[in-house]
Coordinates of C-alpha atoms in Angstrom, one line a residue:
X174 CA 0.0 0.0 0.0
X175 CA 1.6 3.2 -0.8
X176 CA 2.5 6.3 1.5
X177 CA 0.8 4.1 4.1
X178 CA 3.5 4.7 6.6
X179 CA 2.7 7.9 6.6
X180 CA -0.3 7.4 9.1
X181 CA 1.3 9.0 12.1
X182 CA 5.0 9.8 13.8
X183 CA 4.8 7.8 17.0
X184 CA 3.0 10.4 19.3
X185 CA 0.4 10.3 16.8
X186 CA 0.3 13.5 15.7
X187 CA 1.5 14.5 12.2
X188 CA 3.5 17.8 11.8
X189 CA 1.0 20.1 9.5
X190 CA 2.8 22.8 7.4
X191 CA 2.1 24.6 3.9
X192 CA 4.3 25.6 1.2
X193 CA 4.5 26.7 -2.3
X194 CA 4.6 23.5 -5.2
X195 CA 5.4 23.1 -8.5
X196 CA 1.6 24.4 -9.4
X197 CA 2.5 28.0 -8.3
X198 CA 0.3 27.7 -5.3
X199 CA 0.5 26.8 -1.5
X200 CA 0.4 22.7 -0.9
X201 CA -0.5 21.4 2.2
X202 CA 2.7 19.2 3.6
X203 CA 2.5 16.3 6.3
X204 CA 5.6 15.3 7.9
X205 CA 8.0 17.3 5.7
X206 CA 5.9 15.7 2.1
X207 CA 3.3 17.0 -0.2
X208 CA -0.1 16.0 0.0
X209 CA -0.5 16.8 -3.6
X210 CA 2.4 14.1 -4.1
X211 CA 1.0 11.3 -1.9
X212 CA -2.7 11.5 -3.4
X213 CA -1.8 11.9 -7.3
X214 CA 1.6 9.7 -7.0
X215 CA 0.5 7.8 -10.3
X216 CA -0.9 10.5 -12.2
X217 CA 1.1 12.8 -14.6
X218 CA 2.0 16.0 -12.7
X219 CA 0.0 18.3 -15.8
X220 CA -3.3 16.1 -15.0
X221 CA -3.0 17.0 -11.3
X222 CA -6.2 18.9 -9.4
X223 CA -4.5 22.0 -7.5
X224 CA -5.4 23.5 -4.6
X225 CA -7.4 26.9 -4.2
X226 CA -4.6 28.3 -2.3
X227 CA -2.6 30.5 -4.6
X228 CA -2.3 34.1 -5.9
X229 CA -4.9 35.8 -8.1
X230 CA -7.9 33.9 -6.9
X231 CA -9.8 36.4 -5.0
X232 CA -9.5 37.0 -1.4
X233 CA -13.1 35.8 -0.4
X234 CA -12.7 32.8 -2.1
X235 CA -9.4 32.2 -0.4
X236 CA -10.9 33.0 3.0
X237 CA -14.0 30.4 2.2
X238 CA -11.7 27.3 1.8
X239 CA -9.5 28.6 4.9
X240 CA -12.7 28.8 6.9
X241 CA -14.2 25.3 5.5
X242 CA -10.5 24.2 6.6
X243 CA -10.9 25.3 10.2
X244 CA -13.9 24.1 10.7
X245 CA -15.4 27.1 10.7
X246 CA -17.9 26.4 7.6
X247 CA -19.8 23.4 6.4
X248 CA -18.5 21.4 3.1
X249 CA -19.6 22.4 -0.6
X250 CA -21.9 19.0 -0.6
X251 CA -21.5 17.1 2.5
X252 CA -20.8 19.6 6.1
X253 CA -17.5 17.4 7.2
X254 CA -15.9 16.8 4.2
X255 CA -13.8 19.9 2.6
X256 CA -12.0 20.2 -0.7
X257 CA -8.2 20.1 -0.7
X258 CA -7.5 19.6 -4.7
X259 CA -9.7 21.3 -7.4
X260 CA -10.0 21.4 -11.2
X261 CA -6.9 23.4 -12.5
X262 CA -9.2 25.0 -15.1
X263 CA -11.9 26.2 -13.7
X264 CA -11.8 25.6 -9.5
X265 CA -15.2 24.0 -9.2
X266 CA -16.1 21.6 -7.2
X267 CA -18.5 19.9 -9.4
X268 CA -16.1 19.2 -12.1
X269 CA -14.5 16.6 -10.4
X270 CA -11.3 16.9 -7.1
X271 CA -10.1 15.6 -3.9
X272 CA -12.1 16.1 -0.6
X273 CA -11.3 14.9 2.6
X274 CA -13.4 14.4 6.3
X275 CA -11.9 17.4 8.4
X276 CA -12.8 16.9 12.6
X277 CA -11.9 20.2 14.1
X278 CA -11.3 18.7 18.0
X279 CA -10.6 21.0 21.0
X280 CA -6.7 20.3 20.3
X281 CA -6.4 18.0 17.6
X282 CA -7.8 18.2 14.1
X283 CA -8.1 15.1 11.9
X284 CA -8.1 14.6 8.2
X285 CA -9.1 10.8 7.3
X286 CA -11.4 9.7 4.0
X287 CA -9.3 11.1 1.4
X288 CA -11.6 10.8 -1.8
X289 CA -12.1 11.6 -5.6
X290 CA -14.7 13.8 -5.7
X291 CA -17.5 15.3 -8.0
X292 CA -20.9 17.5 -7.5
X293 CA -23.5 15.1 -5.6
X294 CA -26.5 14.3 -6.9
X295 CA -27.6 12.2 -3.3
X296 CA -28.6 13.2 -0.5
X297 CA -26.6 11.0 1.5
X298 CA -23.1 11.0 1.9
X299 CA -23.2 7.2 2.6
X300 CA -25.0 6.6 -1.0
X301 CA -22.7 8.8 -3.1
X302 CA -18.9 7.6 -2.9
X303 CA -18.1 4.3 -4.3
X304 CA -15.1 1.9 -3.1
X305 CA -13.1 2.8 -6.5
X306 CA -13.4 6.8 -5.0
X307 CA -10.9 6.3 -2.5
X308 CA -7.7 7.2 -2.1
X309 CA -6.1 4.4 -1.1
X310 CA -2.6 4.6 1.7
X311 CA -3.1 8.0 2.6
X312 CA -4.2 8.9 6.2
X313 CA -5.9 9.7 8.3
X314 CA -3.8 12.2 9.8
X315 CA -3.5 14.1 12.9
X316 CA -2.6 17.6 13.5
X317 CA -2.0 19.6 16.4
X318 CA -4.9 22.5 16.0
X319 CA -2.8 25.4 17.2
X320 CA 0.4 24.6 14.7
X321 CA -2.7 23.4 12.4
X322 CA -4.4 27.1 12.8
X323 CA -1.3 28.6 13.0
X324 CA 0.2 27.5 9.1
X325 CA -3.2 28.4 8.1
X326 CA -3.2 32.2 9.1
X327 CA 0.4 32.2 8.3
X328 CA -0.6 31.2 4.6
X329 CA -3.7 33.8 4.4
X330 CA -1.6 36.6 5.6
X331 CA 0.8 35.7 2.5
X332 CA -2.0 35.4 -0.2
X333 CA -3.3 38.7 1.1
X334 CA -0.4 40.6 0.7
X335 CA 0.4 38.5 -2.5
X336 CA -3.6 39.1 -3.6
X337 CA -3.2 43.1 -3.1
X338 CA -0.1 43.5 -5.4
X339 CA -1.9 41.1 -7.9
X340 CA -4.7 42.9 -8.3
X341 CA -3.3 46.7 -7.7
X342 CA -2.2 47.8 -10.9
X343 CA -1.1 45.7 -14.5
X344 CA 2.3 47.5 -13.8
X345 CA 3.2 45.3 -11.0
X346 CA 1.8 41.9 -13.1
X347 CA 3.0 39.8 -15.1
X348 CA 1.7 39.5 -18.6
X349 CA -1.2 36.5 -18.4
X350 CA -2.4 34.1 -21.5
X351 CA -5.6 34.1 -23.5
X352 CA -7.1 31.0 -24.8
X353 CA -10.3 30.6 -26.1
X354 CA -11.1 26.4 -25.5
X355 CA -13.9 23.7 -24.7
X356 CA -13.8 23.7 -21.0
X357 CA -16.9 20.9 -20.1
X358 CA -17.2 19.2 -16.3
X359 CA -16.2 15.6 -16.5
X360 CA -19.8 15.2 -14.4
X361 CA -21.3 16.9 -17.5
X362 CA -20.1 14.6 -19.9
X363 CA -20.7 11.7 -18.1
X364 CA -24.1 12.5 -17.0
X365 CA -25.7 14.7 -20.2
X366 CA -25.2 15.6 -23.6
X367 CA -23.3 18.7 -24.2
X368 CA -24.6 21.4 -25.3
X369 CA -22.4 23.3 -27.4
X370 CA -22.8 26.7 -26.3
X371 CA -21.8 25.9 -23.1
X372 CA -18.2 24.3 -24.3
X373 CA -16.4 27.5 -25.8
X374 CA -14.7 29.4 -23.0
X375 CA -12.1 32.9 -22.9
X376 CA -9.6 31.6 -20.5
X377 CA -6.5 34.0 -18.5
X378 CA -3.9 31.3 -17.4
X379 CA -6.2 28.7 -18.5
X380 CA -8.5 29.6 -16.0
X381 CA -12.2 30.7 -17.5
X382 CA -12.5 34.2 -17.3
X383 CA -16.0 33.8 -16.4
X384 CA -15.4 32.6 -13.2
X385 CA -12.9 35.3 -12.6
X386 CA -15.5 37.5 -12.8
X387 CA -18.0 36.0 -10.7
X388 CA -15.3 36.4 -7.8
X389 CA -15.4 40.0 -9.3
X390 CA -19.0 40.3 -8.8
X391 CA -19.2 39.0 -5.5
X392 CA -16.8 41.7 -4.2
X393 CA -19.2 44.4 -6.0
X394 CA -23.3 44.4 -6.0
X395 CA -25.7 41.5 -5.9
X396 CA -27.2 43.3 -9.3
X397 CA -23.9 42.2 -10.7
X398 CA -23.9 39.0 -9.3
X399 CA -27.8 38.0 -10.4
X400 CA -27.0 39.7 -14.3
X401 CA -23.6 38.2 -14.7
X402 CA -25.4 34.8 -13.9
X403 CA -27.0 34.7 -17.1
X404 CA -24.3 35.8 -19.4
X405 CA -21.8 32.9 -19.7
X406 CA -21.7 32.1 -23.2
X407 CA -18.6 33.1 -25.6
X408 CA -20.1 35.3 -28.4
X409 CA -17.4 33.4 -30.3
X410 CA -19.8 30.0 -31.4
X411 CA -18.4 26.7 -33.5
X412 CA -22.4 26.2 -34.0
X413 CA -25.5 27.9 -34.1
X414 CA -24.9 28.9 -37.6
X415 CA -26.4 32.4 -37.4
X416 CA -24.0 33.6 -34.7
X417 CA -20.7 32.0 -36.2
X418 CA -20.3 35.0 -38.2
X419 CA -20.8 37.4 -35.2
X420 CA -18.1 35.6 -33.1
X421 CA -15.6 36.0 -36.4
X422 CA -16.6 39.8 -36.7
X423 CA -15.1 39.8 -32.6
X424 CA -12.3 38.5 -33.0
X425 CA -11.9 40.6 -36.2
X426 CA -12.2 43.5 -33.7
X427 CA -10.3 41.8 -30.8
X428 CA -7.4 41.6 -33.6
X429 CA -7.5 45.3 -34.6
X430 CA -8.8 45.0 -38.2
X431 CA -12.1 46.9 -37.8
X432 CA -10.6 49.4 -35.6
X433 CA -8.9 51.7 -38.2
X434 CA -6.2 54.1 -36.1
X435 CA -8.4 53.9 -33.1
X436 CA -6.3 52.4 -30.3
X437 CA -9.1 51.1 -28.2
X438 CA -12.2 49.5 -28.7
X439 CA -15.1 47.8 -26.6
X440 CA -15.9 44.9 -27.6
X441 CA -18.5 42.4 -26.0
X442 CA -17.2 38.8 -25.4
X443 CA -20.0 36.5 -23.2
X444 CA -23.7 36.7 -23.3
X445 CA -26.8 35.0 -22.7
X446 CA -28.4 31.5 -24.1
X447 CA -30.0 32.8 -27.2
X448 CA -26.1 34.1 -28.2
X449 CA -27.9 37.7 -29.1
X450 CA -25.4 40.6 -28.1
X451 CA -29.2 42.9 -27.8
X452 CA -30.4 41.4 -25.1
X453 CA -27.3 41.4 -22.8
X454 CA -23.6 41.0 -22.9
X455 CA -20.5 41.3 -20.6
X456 CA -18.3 43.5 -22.6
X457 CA -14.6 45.0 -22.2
X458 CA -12.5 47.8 -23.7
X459 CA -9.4 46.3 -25.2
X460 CA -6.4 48.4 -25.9
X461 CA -3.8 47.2 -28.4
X462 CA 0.0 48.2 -28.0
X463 CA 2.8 47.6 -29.9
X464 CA 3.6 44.7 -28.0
X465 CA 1.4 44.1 -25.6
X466 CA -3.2 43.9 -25.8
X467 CA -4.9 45.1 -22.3
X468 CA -8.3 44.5 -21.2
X469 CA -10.2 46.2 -18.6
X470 CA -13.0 48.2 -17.8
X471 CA -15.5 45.0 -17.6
X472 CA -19.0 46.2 -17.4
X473 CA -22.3 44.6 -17.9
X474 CA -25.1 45.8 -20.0
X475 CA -28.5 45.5 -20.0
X476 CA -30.6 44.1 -22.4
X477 CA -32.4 46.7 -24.6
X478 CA -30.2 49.6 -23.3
X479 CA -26.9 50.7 -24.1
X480 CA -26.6 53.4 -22.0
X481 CA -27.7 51.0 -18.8
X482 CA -24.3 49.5 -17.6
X483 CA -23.1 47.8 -14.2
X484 CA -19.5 48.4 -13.8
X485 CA -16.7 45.6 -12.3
X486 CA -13.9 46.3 -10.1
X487 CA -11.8 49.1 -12.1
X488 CA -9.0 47.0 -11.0
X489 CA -9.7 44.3 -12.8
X490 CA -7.1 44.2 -15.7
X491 CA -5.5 41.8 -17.8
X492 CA -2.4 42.3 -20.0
X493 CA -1.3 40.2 -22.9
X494 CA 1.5 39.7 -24.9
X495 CA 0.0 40.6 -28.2
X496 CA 1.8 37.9 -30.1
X497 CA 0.2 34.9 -28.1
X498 CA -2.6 36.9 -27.9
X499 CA -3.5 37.6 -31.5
X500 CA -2.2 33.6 -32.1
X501 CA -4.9 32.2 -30.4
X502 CA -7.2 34.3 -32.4
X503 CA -6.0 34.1 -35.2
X504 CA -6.3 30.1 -34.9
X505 CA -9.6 29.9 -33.8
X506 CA -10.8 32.2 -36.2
X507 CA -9.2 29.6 -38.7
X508 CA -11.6 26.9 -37.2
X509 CA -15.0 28.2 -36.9

């Protein structure tokens, strides 16, 4: 059975600690070893769930998983078991991770169950995992709460100050890549047909941007949050054969051809189900530089109305390089 002697040092209680990985985020470590390593130890490193622990996700979400870590808030599905590894694409829960049961004790806590996870459709814990969703040789563990508690604030104080300079100003960041891709829930396509609208995603850093700005939202108005609910769908469409030649004109515009000498431009790039850029869209203004493209000023507008907008974070800015920028583009205006 592998890592199984890592079940305890002989006091019983494992030494809890996290660090930075390979992913770019913070790992949780037991006895001086990855987590990350002990669960995927089979699987190729790029096919490894991450954790949500990392710069650039936004702070509540961070402060969510640390509090569902504690103790301090019920699980996703089930109220004792928490997520530790999630979807490198697109952080949710229902497409498929690694959860484990978390006891928060009066000075121990304990992690035991470690187990593939996806979005339950039971109402029972007991009727929802299967043997072949458990990971076998590792745990349980036991942690000493205050050192547990104590890596855990130590870890949140760094992503906040990491978080701040992240989201401050596109001077202090590093450029970020665009990708335009079929990003579908391994629960989806197991359990339903795809629909195709639902599969073409704008991605920063391969993670869809449409889930970067629900965290936006969430930090603004709950008018955001309802209206951005509804507007998910890529105006750029493989299908739906009247609004392929819309999503070619965008990325005709994203690309600087219909812009003449105008440096900027706003261009819309999700909207509702019936693809119709009328009756709502998310839009941006995109900025193209010599060498580098910069979106920002996300707003929302009404359907009906262009003059009725709902405004994101002003902070929220992403910068390109304008050669893997306008590649991507350029490909996928090749294939649709």
């Amino acid at each position: 059975m592998p890592y199984g002697w890592y079940r305890g040092r002989e006091d019983n209680v494992n030494k809890f600690d996290l660090r930075p990985d390979a992913s770019g985020g913070f790992d949780f470590m037991v006895d001086g070893k990855f987590v990350r390593e002990m669960v995927f130890a089979d699987e190729d490193l790029i096919h490894q769930n991450i954790t949500l622990l990392r710069r650039g996700i936004f702070d509540g979400a961070i402060q969510e998983q640390l509090s569902a870590l504690k103790g301090e808030l019920p699980g996703k599905f089930f109220p004792e078991r928490v997520w530790l590894y999630f979807c490198p694409q697109c952080y949710d829960e229902g497409c498929g991770g690694v959860s484990v049961n978390i006891h928060v004790g009066v000075e121990h806590v304990v992690w035991s169950d470690f187990r593939y996870d996806g979005e339950a459709d039971t109402v029972e814990e007991s009727q929802w995992f299967e043997e072949e969703d458990s990971v076998k040789g590792v745990g349980p563990f036991t942690f000493d709460r205050a050192e547990y508690e104590a890596a855990l604030n130590r870890t949140a104080d760094q992503l906040s100050r990491a978080g701040a300079a992240f989201w401050r100003s596109t001077a202090e960041l590093d450029q970020v890549s665009l990708g335009l891709e079929h990003l579908v829930s391994r629960r989806k396509q197991r359990k339903s047909p795809l629909d195709p609208k639902e599969g073409l995603q704008w991605t920063i850093d391969g993670r869809p941007l449409w889930k970067i700005l629900d965290e936006a939202g969430e930090k603004t108005t709950s008018q955001i949050c309802t209206m951005q609910s509804s507007l998910r769908n890529s105006v750029v469409q493989e299908q739906d054969g009247d609004f392929v030649e819309q999503g070619r004109n965008i990325i005709r515009i994203l690309l600087g051809e219909e812009l003449g000498n105008e440096v900027s431009h706003r261009v819309p790039l999700f909207v509702g189900a019936s693809l119709d850029i009328l009756s709502g869209a998310i839009t941006t203004c995109v900025q193209r530089h010599e060498q580098n493209v910069i979106w920002s000023d996300f707003r929302i507008h009404r359907a009906g109305s262009s003059g009725d907008v709902l405004r994101y974070s002003p902070g929220l800015i992403f910068t390109f390089n304008r050669q893997q920028h306008d590649a991507v583009l350029k490909r996928i205006l090749e294939s649709v």
